[in-house]
Coordinates of N, CA and C in Angstrom, one line a residue:
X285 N 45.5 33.4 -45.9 CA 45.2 32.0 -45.7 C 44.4 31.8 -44.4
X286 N 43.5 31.3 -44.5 CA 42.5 30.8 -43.6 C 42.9 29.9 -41.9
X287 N 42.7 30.3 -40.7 CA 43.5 29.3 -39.8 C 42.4 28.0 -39.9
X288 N 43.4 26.9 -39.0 CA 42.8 25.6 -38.6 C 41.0 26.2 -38.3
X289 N 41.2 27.0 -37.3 CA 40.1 27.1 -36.7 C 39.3 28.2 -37.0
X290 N 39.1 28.8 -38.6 CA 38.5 29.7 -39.0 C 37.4 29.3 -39.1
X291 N 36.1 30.2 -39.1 CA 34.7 29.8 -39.3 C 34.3 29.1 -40.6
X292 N 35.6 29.9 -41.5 CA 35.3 29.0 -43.2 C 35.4 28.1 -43.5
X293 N 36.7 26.7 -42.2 CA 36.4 25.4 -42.3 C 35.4 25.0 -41.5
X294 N 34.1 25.7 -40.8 CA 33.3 24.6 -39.9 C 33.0 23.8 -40.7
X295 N 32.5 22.6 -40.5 CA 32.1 21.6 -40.8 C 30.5 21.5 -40.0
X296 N 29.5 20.5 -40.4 CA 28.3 20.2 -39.4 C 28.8 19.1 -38.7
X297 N 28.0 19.5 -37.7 CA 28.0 18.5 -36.4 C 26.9 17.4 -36.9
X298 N 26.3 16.1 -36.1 CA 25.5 15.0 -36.4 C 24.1 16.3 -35.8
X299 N 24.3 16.5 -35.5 CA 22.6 17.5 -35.1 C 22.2 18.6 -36.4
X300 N 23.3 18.8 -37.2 CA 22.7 19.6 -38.4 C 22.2 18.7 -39.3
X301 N 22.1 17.4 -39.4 CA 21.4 16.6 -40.4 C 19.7 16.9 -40.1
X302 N 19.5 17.1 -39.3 CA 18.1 17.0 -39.2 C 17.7 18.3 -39.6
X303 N 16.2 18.2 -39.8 CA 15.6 19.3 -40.8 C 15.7 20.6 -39.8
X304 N 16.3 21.4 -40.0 CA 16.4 22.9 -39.4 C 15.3 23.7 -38.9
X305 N 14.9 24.0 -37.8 CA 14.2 24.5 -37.2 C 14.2 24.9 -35.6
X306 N 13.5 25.7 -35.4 CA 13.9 26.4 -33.9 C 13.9 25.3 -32.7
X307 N 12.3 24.4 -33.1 CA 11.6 23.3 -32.5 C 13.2 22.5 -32.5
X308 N 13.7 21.8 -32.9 CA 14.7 21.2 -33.6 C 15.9 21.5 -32.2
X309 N 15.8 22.3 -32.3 CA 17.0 23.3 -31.7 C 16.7 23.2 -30.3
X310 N 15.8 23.7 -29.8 CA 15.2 23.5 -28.6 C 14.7 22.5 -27.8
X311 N 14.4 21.1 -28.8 CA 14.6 20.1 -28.9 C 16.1 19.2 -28.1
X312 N 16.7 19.8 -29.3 CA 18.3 19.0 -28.9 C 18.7 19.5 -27.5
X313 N 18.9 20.9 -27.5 CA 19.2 21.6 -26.0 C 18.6 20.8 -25.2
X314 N 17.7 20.4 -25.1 CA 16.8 19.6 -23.7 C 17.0 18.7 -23.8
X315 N 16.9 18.0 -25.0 CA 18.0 16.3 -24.7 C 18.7 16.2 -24.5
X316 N 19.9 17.2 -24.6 CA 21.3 17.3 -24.3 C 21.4 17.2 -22.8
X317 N 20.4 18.4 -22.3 CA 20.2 18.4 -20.7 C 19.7 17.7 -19.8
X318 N 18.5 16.5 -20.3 CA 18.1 15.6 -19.7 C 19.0 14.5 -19.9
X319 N 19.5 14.3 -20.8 CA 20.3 13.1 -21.1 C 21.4 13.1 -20.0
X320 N 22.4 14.6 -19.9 CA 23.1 14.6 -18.8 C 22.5 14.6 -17.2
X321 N 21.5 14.9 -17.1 CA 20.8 14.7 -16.0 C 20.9 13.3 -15.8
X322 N 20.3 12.2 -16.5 CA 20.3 10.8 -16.2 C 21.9 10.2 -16.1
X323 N 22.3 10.9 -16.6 CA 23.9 9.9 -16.8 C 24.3 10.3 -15.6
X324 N 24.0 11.6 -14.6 CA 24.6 12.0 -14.0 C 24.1 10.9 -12.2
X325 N 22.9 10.4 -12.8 CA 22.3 9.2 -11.7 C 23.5 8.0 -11.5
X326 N 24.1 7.6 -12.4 CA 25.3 6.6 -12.7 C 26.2 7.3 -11.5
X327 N 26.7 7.0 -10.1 CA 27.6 7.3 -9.4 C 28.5 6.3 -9.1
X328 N 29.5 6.3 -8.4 CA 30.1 5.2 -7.8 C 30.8 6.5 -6.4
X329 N 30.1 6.6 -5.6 CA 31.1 7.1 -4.4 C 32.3 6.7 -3.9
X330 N 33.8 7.6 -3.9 CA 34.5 7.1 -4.0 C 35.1 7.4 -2.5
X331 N 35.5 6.8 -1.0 CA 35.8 7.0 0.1 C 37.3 7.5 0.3
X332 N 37.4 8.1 -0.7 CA 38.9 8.8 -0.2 C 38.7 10.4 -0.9
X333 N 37.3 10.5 -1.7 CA 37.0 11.5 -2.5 C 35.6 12.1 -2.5
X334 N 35.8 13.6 -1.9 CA 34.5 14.3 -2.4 C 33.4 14.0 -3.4
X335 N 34.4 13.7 -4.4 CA 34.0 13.5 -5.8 C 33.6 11.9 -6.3
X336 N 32.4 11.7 -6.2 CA 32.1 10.3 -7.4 C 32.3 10.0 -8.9
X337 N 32.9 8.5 -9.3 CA 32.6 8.2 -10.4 C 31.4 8.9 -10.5
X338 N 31.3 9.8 -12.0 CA 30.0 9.6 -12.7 C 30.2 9.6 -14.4
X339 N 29.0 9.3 -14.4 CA 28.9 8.7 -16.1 C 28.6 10.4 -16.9
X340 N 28.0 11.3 -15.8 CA 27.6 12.0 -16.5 C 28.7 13.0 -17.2
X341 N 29.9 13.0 -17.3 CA 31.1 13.4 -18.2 C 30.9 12.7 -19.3
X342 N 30.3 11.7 -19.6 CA 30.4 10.9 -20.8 C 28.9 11.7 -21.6
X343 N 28.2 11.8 -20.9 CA 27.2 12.3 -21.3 C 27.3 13.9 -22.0
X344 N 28.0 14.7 -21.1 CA 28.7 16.0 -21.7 C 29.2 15.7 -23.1
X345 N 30.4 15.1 -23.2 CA 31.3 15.5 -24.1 C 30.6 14.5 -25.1
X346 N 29.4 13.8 -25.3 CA 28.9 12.9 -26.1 C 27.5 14.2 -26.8
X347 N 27.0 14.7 -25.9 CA 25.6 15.7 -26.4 C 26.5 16.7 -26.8
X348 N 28.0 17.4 -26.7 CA 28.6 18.6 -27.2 C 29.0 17.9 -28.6
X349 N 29.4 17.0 -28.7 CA 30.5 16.8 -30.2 C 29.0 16.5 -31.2
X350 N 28.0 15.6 -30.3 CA 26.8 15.8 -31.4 C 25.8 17.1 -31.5
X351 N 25.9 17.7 -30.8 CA 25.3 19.1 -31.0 C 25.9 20.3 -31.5
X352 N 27.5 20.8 -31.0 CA 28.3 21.8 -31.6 C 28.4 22.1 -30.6
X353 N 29.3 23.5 -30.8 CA 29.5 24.1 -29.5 C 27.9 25.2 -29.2
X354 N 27.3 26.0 -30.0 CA 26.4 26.6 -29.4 C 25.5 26.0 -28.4
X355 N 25.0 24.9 -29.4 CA 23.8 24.1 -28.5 C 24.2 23.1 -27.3
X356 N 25.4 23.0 -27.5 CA 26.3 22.1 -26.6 C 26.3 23.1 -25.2
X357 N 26.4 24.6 -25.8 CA 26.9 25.1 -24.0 C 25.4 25.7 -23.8
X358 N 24.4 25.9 -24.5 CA 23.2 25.8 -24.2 C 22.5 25.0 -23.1
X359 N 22.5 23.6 -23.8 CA 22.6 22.4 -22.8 C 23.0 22.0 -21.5
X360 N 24.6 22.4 -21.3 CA 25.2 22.7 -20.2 C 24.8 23.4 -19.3
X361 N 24.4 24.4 -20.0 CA 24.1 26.0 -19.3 C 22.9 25.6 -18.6
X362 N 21.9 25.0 -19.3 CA 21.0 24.9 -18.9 C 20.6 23.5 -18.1
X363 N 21.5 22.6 -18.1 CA 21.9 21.7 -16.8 C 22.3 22.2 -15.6
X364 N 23.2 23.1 -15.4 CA 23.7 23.7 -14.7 C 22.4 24.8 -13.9
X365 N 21.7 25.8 -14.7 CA 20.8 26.7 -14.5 C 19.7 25.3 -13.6
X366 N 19.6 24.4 -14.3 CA 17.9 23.3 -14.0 C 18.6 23.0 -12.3
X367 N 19.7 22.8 -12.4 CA 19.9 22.3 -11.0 C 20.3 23.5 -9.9
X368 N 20.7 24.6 -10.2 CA 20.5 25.4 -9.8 C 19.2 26.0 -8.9
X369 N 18.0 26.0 -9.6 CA 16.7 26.2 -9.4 C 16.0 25.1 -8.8
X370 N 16.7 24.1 -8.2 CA 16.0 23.0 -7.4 C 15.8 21.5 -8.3
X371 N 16.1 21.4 -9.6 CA 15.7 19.9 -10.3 C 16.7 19.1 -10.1
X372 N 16.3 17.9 -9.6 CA 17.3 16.6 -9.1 C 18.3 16.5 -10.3
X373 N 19.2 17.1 -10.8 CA 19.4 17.3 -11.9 C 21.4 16.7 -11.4
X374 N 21.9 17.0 -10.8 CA 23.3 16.5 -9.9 C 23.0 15.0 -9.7
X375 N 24.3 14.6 -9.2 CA 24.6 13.5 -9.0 C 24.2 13.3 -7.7
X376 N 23.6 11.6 -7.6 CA 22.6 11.4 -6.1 C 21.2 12.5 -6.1
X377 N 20.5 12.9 -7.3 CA 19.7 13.5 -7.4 C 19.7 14.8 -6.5
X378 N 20.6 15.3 -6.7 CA 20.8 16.3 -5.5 C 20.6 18.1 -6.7
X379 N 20.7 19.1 -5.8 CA 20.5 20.4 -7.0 C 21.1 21.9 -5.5
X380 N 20.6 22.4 -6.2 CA 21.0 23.3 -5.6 C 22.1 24.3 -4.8
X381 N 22.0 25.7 -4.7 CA 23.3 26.3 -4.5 C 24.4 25.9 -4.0
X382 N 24.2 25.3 -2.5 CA 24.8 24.8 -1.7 C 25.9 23.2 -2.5
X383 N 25.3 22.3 -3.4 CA 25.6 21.3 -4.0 C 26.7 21.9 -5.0
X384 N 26.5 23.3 -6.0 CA 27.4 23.7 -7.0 C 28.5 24.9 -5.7
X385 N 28.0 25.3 -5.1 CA 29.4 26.2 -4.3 C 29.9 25.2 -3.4
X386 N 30.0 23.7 -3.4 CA 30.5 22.4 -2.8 C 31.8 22.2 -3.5
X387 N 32.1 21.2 -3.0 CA 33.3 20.6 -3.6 C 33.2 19.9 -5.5
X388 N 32.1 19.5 -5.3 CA 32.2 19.5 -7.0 C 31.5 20.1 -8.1
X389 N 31.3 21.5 -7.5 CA 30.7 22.1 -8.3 C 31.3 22.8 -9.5
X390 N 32.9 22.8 -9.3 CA 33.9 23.3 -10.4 C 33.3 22.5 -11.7
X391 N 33.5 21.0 -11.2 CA 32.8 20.1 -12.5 C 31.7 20.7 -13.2
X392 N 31.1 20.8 -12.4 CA 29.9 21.0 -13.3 C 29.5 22.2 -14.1
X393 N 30.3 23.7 -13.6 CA 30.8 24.4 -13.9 C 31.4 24.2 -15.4
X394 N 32.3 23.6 -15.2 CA 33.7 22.5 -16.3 C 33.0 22.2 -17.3
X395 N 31.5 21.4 -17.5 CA 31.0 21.0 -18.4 C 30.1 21.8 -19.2
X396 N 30.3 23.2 -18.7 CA 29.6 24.3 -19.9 C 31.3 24.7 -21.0
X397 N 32.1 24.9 -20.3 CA 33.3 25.0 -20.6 C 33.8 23.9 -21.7
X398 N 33.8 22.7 -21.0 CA 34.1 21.3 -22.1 C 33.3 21.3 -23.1
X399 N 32.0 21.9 -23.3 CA 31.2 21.8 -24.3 C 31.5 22.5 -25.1
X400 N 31.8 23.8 -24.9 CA 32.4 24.7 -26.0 C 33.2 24.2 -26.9
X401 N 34.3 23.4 -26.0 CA 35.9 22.5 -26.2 C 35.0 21.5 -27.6
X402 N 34.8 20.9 -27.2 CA 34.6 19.5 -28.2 C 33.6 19.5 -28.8
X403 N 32.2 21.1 -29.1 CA 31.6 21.2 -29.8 C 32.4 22.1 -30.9
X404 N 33.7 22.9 -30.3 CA 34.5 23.3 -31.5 C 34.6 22.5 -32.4
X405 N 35.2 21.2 -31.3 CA 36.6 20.1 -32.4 C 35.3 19.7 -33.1
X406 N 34.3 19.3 -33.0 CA 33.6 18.4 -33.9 C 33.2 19.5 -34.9
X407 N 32.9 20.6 -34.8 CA 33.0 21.7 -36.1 C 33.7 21.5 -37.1
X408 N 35.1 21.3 -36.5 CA 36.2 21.3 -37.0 C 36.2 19.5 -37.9
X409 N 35.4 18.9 -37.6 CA 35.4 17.5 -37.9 C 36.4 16.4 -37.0
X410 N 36.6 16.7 -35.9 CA 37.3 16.1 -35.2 C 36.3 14.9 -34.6
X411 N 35.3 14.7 -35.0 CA 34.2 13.6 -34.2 C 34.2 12.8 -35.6
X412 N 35.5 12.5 -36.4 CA 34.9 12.2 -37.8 C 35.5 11.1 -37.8
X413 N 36.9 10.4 -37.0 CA 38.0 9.6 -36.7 C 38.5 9.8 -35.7
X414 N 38.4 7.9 -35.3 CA 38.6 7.4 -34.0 C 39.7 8.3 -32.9
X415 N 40.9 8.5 -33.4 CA 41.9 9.2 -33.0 C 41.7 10.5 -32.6
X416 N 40.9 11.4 -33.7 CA 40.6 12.7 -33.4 C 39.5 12.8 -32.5
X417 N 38.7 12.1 -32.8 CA 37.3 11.9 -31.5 C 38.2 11.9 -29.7
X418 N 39.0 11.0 -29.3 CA 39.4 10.4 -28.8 C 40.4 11.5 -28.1
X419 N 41.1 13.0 -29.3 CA 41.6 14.4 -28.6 C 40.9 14.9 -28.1
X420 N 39.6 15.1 -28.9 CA 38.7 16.0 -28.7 C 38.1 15.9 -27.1
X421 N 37.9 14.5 -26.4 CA 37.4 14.0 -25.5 C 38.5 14.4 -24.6
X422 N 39.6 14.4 -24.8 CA 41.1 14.5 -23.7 C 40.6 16.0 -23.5
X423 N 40.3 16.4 -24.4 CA 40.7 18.4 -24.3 C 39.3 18.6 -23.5
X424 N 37.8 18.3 -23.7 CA 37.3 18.2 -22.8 C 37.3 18.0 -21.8
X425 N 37.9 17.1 -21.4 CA 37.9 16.5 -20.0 C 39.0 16.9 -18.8
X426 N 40.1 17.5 -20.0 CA 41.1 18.5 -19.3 C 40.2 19.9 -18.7
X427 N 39.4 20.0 -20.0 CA 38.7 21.7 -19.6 C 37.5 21.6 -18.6
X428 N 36.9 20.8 -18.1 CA 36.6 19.9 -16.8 C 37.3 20.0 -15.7
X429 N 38.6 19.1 -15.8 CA 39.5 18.9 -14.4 C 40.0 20.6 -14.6
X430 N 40.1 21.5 -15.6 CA 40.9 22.7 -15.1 C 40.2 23.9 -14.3
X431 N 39.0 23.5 -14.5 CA 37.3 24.5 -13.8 C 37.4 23.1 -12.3
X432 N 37.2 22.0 -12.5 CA 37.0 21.2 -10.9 C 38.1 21.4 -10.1
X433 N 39.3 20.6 -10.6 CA 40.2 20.6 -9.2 C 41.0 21.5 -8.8
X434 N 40.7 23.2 -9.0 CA 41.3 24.6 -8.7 C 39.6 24.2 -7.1
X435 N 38.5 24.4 -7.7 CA 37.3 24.6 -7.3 C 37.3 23.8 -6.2
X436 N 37.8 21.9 -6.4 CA 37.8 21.3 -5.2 C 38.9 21.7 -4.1
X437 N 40.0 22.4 -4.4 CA 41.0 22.5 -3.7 C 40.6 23.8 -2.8
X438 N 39.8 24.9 -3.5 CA 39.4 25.3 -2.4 C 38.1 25.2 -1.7
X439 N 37.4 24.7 -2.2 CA 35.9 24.2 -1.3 C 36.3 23.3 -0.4
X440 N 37.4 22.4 -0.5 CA 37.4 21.2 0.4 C 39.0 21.4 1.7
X441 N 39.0 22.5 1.2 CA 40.4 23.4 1.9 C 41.6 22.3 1.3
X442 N 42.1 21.7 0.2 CA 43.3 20.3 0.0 C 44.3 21.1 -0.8
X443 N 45.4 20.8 -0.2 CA 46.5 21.3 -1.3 C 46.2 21.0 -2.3
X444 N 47.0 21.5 -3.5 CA 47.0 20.9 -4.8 C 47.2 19.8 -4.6
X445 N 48.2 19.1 -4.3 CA 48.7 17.9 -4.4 C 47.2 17.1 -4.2
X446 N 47.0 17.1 -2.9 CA 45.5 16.8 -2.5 C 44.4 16.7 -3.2
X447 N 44.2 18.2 -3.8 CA 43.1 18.0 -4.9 C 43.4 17.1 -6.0
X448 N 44.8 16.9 -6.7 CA 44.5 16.5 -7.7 C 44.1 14.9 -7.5
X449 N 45.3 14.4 -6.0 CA 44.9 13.1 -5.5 C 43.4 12.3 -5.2
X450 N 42.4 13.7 -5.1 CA 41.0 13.4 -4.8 C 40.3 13.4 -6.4
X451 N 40.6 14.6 -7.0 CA 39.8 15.0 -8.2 C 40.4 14.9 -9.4
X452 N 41.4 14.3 -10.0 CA 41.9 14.1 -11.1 C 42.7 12.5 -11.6
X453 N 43.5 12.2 -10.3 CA 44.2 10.5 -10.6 C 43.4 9.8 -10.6
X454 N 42.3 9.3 -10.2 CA 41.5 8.8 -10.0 C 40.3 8.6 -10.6
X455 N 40.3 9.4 -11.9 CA 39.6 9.2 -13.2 C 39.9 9.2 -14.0
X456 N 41.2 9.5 -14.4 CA 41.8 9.0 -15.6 C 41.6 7.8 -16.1
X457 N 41.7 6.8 -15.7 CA 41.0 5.2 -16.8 C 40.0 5.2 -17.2
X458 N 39.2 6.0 -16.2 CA 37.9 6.0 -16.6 C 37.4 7.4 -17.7
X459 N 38.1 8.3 -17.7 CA 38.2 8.9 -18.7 C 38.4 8.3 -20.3
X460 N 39.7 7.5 -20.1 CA 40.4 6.9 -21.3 C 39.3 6.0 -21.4
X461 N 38.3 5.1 -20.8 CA 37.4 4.3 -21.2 C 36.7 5.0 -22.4
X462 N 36.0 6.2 -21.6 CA 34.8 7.3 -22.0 C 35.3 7.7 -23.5
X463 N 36.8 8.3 -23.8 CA 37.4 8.5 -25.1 C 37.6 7.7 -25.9
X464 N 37.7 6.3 -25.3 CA 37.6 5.0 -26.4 C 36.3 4.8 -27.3
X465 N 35.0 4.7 -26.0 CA 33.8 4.4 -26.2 C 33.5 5.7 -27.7
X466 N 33.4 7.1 -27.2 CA 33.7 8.1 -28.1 C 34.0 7.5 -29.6
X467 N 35.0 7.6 -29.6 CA 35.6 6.8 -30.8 C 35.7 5.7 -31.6
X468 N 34.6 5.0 -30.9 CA 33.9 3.8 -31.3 C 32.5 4.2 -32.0
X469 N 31.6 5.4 -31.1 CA 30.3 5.5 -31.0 C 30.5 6.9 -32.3
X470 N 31.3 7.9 -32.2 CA 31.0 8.6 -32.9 C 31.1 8.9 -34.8
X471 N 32.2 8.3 -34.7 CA 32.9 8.1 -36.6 C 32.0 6.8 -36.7
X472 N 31.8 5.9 -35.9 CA 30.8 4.8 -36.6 C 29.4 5.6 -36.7
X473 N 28.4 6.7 -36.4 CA 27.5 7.6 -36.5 C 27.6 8.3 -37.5
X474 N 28.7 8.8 -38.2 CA 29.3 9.5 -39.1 C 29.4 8.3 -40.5
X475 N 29.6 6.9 -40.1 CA 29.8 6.2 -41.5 C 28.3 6.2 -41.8
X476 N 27.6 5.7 -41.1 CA 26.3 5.2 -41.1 C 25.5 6.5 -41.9
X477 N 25.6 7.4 -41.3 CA 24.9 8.8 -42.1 C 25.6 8.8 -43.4
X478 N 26.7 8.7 -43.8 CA 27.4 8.9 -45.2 C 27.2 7.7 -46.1
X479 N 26.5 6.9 -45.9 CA 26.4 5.5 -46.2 C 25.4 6.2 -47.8

């Protein structure tokens, strides 16, 4: 008997509808990564934290569940790689070594990781219902905070306690916002194609 997460239940993702091709493919990867690039402009600096609100987690776990996990950590990878090499690609247009071996470079790190996460579940059809969309986003965003606030706690020298006070309490609503929105935006993407 076949498990939950055998390759013989995948399911397509909303990026396999379109006509199959490399262009296609290569295509989405770079949307995926400019898209997170711009979300990642959305900041709110926060004065008790290394770390800013940013939008661009919403951006992540929105280009993974509609791309899959391949193209999903593609994208990442290659957000991560673009800012690496100098493209204003970070939050406050910022890039480079010094920016990812900082205090919130675990995140961003986190978001090749999360992509894997919730390009699985959407395989699996978890981007298909409000509820399940809405896991899939928790389990991302967990596999996020579990690559950031190890990473912030030692770049910024904080106890645990400390990191999680800086890098994890403090986004939670705003997380549960981002998994609502999810769950609104994605299974209504999913009616609309099945229509």
């Amino acid at each position: 008997m076949a498990s939950a997460w055998s390759p013989v239940l995948a399911r397509p993702v909303l990026a396999d509808l379109l006509p199959r091709s490399l262009v296609r493919d290569v295509g989405l990867v770079v949307g995926g990564t400019l898209l997170t690039a711009v979300f990642a402009q959305v900041v709110v600096p926060l004065p008790f934290s290394p770390v800013p609100l940013s939008a661009s987690t919403f951006a992540v776990l929105l280009t993974a569940a509609a791309l899959g996990p391949l193209r999903g950590v593609l994208s990442q990878g290659l957000y991560l790689l673009g800012g690496l090499v100098g493209l204003p690609f970070f939050a406050g247009a910022e890039s480079g070594w010094t920016y990812v071996s900082g205090a919130t470079g675990g995140y961003i790190v986190g978001y090749v990781v999360a992509a894997a996460v919730v390009g699985a579940c959407a395989r699996r059809g978890m981007d298909r219902r409000a509820g399940s969309t809405a896991l899939a986003f928790a389990a991302g965003s967990l596999a996020i905070y579990a690559c950031g606030v190890p990473w912030l706690a030692v770049a910024a020298d904080l106890s645990p306690g400390a990191a999680l006070a800086a890098g994890l309490w403090p986004f939670l609503i705003g997380d549960a916002i981002k998994a609502a929105l999810a769950a609104a935006v994605l299974p209504g993407a999913w009616r609309l194609v099945n229509r």
